[in-house]
XYZ file of N, CA and C in Angstrom:
471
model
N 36.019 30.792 49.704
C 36.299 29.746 48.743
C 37.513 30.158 47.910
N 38.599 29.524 47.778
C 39.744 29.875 46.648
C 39.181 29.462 45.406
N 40.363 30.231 44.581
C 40.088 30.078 43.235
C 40.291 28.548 42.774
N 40.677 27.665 43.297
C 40.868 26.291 42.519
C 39.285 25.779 42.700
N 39.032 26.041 43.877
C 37.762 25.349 44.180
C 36.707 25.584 43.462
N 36.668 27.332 42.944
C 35.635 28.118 42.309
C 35.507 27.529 40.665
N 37.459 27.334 39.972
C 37.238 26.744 38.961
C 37.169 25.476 38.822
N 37.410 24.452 39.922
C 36.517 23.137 39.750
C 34.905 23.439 39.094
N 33.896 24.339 39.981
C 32.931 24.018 39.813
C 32.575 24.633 38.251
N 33.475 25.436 37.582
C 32.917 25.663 36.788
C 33.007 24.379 35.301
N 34.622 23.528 35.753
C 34.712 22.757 35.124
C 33.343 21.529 35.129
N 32.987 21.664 36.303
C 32.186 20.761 36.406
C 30.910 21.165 35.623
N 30.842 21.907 35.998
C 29.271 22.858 35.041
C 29.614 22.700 33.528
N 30.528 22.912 32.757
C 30.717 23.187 31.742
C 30.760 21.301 31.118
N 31.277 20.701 31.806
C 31.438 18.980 31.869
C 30.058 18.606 31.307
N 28.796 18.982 32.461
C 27.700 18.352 32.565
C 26.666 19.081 31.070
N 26.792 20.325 31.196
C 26.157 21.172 29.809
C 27.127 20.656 28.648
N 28.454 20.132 28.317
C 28.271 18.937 27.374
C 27.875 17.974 27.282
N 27.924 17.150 28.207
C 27.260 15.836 27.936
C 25.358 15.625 28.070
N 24.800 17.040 28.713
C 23.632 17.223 28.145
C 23.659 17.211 26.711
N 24.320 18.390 26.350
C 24.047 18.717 24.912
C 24.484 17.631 24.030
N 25.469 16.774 24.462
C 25.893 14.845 23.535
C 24.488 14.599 23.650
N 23.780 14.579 24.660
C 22.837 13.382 24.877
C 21.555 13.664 24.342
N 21.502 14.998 23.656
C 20.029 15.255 23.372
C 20.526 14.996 21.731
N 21.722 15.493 21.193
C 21.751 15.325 19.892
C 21.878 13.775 19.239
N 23.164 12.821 20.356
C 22.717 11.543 20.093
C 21.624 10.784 20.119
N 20.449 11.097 21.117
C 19.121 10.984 21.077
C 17.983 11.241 19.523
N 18.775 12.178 19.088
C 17.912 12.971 17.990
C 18.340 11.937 16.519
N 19.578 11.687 17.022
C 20.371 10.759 15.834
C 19.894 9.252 15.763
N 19.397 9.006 16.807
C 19.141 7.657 16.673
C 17.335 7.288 16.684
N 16.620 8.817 16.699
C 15.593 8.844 16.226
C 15.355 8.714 14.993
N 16.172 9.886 14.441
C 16.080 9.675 13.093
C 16.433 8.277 12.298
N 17.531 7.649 12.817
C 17.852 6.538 12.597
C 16.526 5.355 12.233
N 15.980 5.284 13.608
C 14.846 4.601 14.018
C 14.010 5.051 12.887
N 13.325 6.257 13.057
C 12.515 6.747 11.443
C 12.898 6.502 10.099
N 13.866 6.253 9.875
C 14.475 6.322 8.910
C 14.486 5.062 8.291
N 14.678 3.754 8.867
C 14.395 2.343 9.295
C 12.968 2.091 8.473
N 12.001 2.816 9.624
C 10.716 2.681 9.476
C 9.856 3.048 7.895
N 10.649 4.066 7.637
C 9.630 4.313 5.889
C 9.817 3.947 5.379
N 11.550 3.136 5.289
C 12.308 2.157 4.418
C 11.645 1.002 4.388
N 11.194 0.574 5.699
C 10.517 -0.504 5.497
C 8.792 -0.306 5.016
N 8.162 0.666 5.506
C 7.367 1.165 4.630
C 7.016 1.228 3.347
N 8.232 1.804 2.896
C 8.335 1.975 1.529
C 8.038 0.457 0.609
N 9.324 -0.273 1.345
C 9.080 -1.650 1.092
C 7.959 -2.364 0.892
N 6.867 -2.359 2.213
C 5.562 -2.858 1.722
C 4.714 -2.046 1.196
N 5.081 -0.901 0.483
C 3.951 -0.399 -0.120
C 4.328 -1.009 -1.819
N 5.870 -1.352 -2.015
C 5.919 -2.008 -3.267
C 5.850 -3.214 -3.394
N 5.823 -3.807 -1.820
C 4.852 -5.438 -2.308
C 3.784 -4.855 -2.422
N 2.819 -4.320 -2.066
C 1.593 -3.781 -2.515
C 0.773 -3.789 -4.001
N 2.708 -2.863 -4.435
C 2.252 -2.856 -5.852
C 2.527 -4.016 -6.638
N 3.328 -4.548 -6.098
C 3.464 -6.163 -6.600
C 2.232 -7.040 -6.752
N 1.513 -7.176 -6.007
C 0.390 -7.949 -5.709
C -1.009 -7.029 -6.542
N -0.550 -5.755 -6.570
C -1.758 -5.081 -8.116
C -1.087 -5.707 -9.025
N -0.119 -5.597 -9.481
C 0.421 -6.070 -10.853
C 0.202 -7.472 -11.210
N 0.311 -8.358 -10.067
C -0.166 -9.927 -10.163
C -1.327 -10.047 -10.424
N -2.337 -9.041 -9.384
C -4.178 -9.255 -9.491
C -3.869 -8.835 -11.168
N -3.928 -7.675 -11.526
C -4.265 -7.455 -12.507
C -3.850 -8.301 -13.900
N -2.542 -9.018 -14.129
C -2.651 -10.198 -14.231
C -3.514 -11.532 -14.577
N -4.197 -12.202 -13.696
C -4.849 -12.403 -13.415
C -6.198 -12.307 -13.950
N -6.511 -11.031 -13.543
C -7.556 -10.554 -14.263
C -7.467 -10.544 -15.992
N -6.320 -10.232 -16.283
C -6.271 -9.872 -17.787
C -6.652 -11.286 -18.577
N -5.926 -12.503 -17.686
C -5.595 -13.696 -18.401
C -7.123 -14.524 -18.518
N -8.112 -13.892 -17.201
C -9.033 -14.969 -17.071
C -10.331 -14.032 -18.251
N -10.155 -12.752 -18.428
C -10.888 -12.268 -19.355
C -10.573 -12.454 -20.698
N -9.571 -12.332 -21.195
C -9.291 -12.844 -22.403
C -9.234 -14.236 -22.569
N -9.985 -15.037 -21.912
C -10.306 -16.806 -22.207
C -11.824 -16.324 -22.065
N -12.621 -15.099 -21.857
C -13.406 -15.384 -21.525
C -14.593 -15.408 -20.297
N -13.724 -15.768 -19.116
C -13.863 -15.975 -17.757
C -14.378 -15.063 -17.178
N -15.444 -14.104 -17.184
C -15.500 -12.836 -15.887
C -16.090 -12.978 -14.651
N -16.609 -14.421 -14.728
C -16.882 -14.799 -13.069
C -15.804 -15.763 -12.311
N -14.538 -15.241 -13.053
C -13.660 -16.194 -12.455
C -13.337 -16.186 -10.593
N -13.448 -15.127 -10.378
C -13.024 -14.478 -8.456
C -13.862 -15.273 -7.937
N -14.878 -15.848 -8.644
C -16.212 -16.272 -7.422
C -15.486 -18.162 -7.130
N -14.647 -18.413 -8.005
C -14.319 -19.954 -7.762
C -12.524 -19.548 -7.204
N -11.832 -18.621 -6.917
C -11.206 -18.484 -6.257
C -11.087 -18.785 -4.681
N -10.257 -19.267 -3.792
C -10.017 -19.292 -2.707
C -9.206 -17.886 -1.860
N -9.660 -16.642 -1.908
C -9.500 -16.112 -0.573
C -8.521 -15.774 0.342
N -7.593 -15.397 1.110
C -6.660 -14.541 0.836
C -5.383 -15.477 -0.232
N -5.003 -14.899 -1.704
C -4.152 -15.292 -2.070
C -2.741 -14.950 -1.867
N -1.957 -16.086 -1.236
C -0.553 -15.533 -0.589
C 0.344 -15.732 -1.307
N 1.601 -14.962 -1.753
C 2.819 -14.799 -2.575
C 4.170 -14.658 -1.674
N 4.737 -15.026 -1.333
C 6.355 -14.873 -0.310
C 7.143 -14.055 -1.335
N 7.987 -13.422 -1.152
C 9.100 -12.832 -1.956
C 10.147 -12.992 -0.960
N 11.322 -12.157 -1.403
C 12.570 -12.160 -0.524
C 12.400 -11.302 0.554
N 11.661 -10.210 0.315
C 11.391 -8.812 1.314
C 10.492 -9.075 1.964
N 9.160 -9.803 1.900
C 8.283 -10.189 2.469
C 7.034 -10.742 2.163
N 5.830 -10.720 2.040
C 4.752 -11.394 1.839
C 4.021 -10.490 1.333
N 2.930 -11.183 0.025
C 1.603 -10.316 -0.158
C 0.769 -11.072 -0.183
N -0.655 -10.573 0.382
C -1.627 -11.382 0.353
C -2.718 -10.385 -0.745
N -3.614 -11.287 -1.371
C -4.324 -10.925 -2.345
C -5.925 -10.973 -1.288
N -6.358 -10.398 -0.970
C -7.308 -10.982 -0.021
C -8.529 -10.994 -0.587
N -9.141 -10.018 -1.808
C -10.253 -10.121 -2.449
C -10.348 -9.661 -3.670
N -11.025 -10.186 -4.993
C -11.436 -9.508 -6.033
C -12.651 -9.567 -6.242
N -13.478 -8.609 -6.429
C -15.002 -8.531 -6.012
C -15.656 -7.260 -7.566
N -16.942 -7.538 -7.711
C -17.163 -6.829 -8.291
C -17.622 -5.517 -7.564
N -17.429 -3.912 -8.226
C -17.867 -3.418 -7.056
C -19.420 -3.124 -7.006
N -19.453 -2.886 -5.765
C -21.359 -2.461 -5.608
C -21.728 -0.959 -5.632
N -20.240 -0.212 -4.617
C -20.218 0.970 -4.458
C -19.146 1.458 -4.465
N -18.763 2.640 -4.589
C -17.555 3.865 -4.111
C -17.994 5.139 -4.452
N -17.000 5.945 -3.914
C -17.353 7.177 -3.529
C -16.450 8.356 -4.749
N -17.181 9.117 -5.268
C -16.993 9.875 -6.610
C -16.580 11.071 -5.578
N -15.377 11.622 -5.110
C -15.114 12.874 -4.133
C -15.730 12.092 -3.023
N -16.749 13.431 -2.312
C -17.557 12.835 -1.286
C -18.550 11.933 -1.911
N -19.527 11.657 -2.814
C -20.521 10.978 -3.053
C -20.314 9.746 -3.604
N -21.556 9.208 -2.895
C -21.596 7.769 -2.920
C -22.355 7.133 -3.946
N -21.513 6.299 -5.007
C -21.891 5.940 -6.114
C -22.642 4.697 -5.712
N -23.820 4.137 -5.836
C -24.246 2.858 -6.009
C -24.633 2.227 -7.210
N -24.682 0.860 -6.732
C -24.898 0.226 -8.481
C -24.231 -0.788 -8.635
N -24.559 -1.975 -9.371
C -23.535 -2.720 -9.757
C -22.904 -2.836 -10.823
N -21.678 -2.972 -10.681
C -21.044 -2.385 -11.828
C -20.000 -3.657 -12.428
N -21.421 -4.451 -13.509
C -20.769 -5.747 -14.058
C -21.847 -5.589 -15.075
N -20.584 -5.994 -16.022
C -21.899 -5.875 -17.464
C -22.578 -5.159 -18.019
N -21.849 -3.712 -17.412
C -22.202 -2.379 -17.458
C -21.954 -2.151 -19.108
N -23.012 -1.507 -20.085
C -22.653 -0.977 -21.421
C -21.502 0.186 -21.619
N -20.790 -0.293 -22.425
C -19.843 0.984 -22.878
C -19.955 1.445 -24.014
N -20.339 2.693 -23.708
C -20.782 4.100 -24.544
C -19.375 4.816 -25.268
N -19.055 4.793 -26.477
C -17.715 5.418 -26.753
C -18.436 6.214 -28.011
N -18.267 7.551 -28.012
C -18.411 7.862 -29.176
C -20.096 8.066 -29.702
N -21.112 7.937 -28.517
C -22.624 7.500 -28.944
C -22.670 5.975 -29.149
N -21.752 5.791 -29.269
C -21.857 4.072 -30.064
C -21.605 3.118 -28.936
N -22.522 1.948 -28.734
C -22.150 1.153 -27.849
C -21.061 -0.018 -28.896
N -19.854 -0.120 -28.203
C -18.761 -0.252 -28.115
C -18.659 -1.971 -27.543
N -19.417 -2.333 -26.612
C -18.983 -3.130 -25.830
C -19.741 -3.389 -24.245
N -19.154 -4.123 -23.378
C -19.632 -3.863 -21.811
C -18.154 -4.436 -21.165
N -17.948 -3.666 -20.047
C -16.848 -3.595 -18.602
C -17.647 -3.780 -17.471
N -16.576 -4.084 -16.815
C -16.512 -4.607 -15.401
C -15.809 -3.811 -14.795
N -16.407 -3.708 -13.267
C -15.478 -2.797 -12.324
C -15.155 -3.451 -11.171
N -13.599 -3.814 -11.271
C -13.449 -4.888 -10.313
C -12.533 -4.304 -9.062
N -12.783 -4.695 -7.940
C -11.903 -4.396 -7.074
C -10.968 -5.088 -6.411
N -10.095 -4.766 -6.032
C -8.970 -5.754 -5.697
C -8.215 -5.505 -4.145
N -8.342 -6.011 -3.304
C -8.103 -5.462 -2.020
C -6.269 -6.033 -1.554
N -5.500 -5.745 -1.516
C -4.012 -6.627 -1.191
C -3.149 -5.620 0.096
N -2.900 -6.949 0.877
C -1.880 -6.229 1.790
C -0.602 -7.006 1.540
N 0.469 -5.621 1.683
C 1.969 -5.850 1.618
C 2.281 -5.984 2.465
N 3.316 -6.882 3.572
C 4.007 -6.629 4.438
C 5.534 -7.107 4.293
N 6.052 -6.365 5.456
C 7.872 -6.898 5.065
C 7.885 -8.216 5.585
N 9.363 -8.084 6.288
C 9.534 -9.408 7.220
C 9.877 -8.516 8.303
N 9.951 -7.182 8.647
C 10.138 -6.242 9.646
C 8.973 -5.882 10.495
N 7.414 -6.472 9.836
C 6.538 -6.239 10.398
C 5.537 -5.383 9.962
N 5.931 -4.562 8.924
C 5.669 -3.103 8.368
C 4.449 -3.537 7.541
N 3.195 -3.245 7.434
C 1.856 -3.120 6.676
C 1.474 -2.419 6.345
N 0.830 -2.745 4.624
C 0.339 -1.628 4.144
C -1.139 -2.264 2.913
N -1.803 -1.749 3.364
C -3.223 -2.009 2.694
C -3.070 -1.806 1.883
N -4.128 -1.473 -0.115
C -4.332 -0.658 -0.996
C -6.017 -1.740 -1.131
N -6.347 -0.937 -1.536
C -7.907 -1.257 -2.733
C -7.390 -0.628 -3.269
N -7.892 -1.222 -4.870
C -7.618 -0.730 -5.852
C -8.868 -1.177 -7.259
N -9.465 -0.332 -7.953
C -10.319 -0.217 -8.486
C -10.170 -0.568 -10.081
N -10.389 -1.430 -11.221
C -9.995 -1.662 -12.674
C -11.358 -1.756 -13.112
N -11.275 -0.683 -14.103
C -12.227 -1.175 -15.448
C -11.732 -2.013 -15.977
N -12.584 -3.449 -16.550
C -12.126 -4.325 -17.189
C -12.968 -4.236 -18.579
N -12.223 -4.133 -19.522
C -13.163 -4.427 -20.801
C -13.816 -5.520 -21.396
N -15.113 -6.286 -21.281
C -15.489 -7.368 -21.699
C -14.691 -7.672 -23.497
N -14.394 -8.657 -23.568
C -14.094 -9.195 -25.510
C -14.941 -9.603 -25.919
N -16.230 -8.748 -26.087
C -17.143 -9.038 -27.028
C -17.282 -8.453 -27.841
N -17.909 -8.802 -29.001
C -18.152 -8.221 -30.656
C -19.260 -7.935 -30.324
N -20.096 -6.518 -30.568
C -21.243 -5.724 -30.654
C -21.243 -5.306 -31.657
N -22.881 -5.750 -32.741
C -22.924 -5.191 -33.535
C -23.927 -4.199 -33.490
């Protein structure tokens, strides 16, 4: 074999171990890309998320201070909001029955519950739960429950 022939092949070798090595790093770049996309939009519906706590709670504040604490039960069921980024749905406000303290499982219902401040009964709260999913317009979902003591406005003497 002459030498032209010998350094063809090495050109050729050296050719192909770059454009391996292009193709794994452009690969890696447009993963990240792709990921990168993805938490953004993530991110996104986790702050419609919080959008739709801030509305429930809302909500909640306005129908207790008239008064109202069985207001959720004459509600209609998933409540939907559009924004520019995407949609939230309000899907439930419920009183709760149960949750879990760490591992253990609290039962009970927890409406009209007395509040103890000080030795002194104070009052009675509500423990309401609020279930909402965020999504974009990219597709991206994100659940929360979310748990509020509500303070009843009553005068205890």
């Amino acid at each position: 074999m002459n030498k032209k022939g010998f350094a063809a092949y090495y050109v050729l070798f050296f050719i192909i171990v770059i454009f391996l090595i292009a193709y794994v790093y452009s690969s890696r770049v447009m993963n990240s890309t792709v990921n990168l996309v993805r938490d953004f939009e993530k991110l996104k519906a986790k702050e419609l998320c919080d959008l739709g706590k801030a509305f429930a709670l809302n909500v909640i504040y306005k129908n207790y201070s008239q008064g109202s604490y069985d207001f959720y039960k004459s509600l209609s069921f998933p409540i939907k909001l559009k924004t520019e980024t995407g949609n939230i749905s309000i899907e439930s406000i419920d009183v709760v029955k149960e949750f879990f303290k760490g591992k253990q499982k609290v039962l009970g219902d927890f409406k009209n519950v007395p509040l103890i401040e000080q030795g002194k009964n104070t009052g009675k709260y509500d423990v309401l739960e609020v279930k909402i999913t965020g999504k974009t317009k990219k597709s991206q979902e994100v659940k929360g429950s979310f748990l509020f003591k509500v303070k009843r406005l009553e005068i205890v003497e």
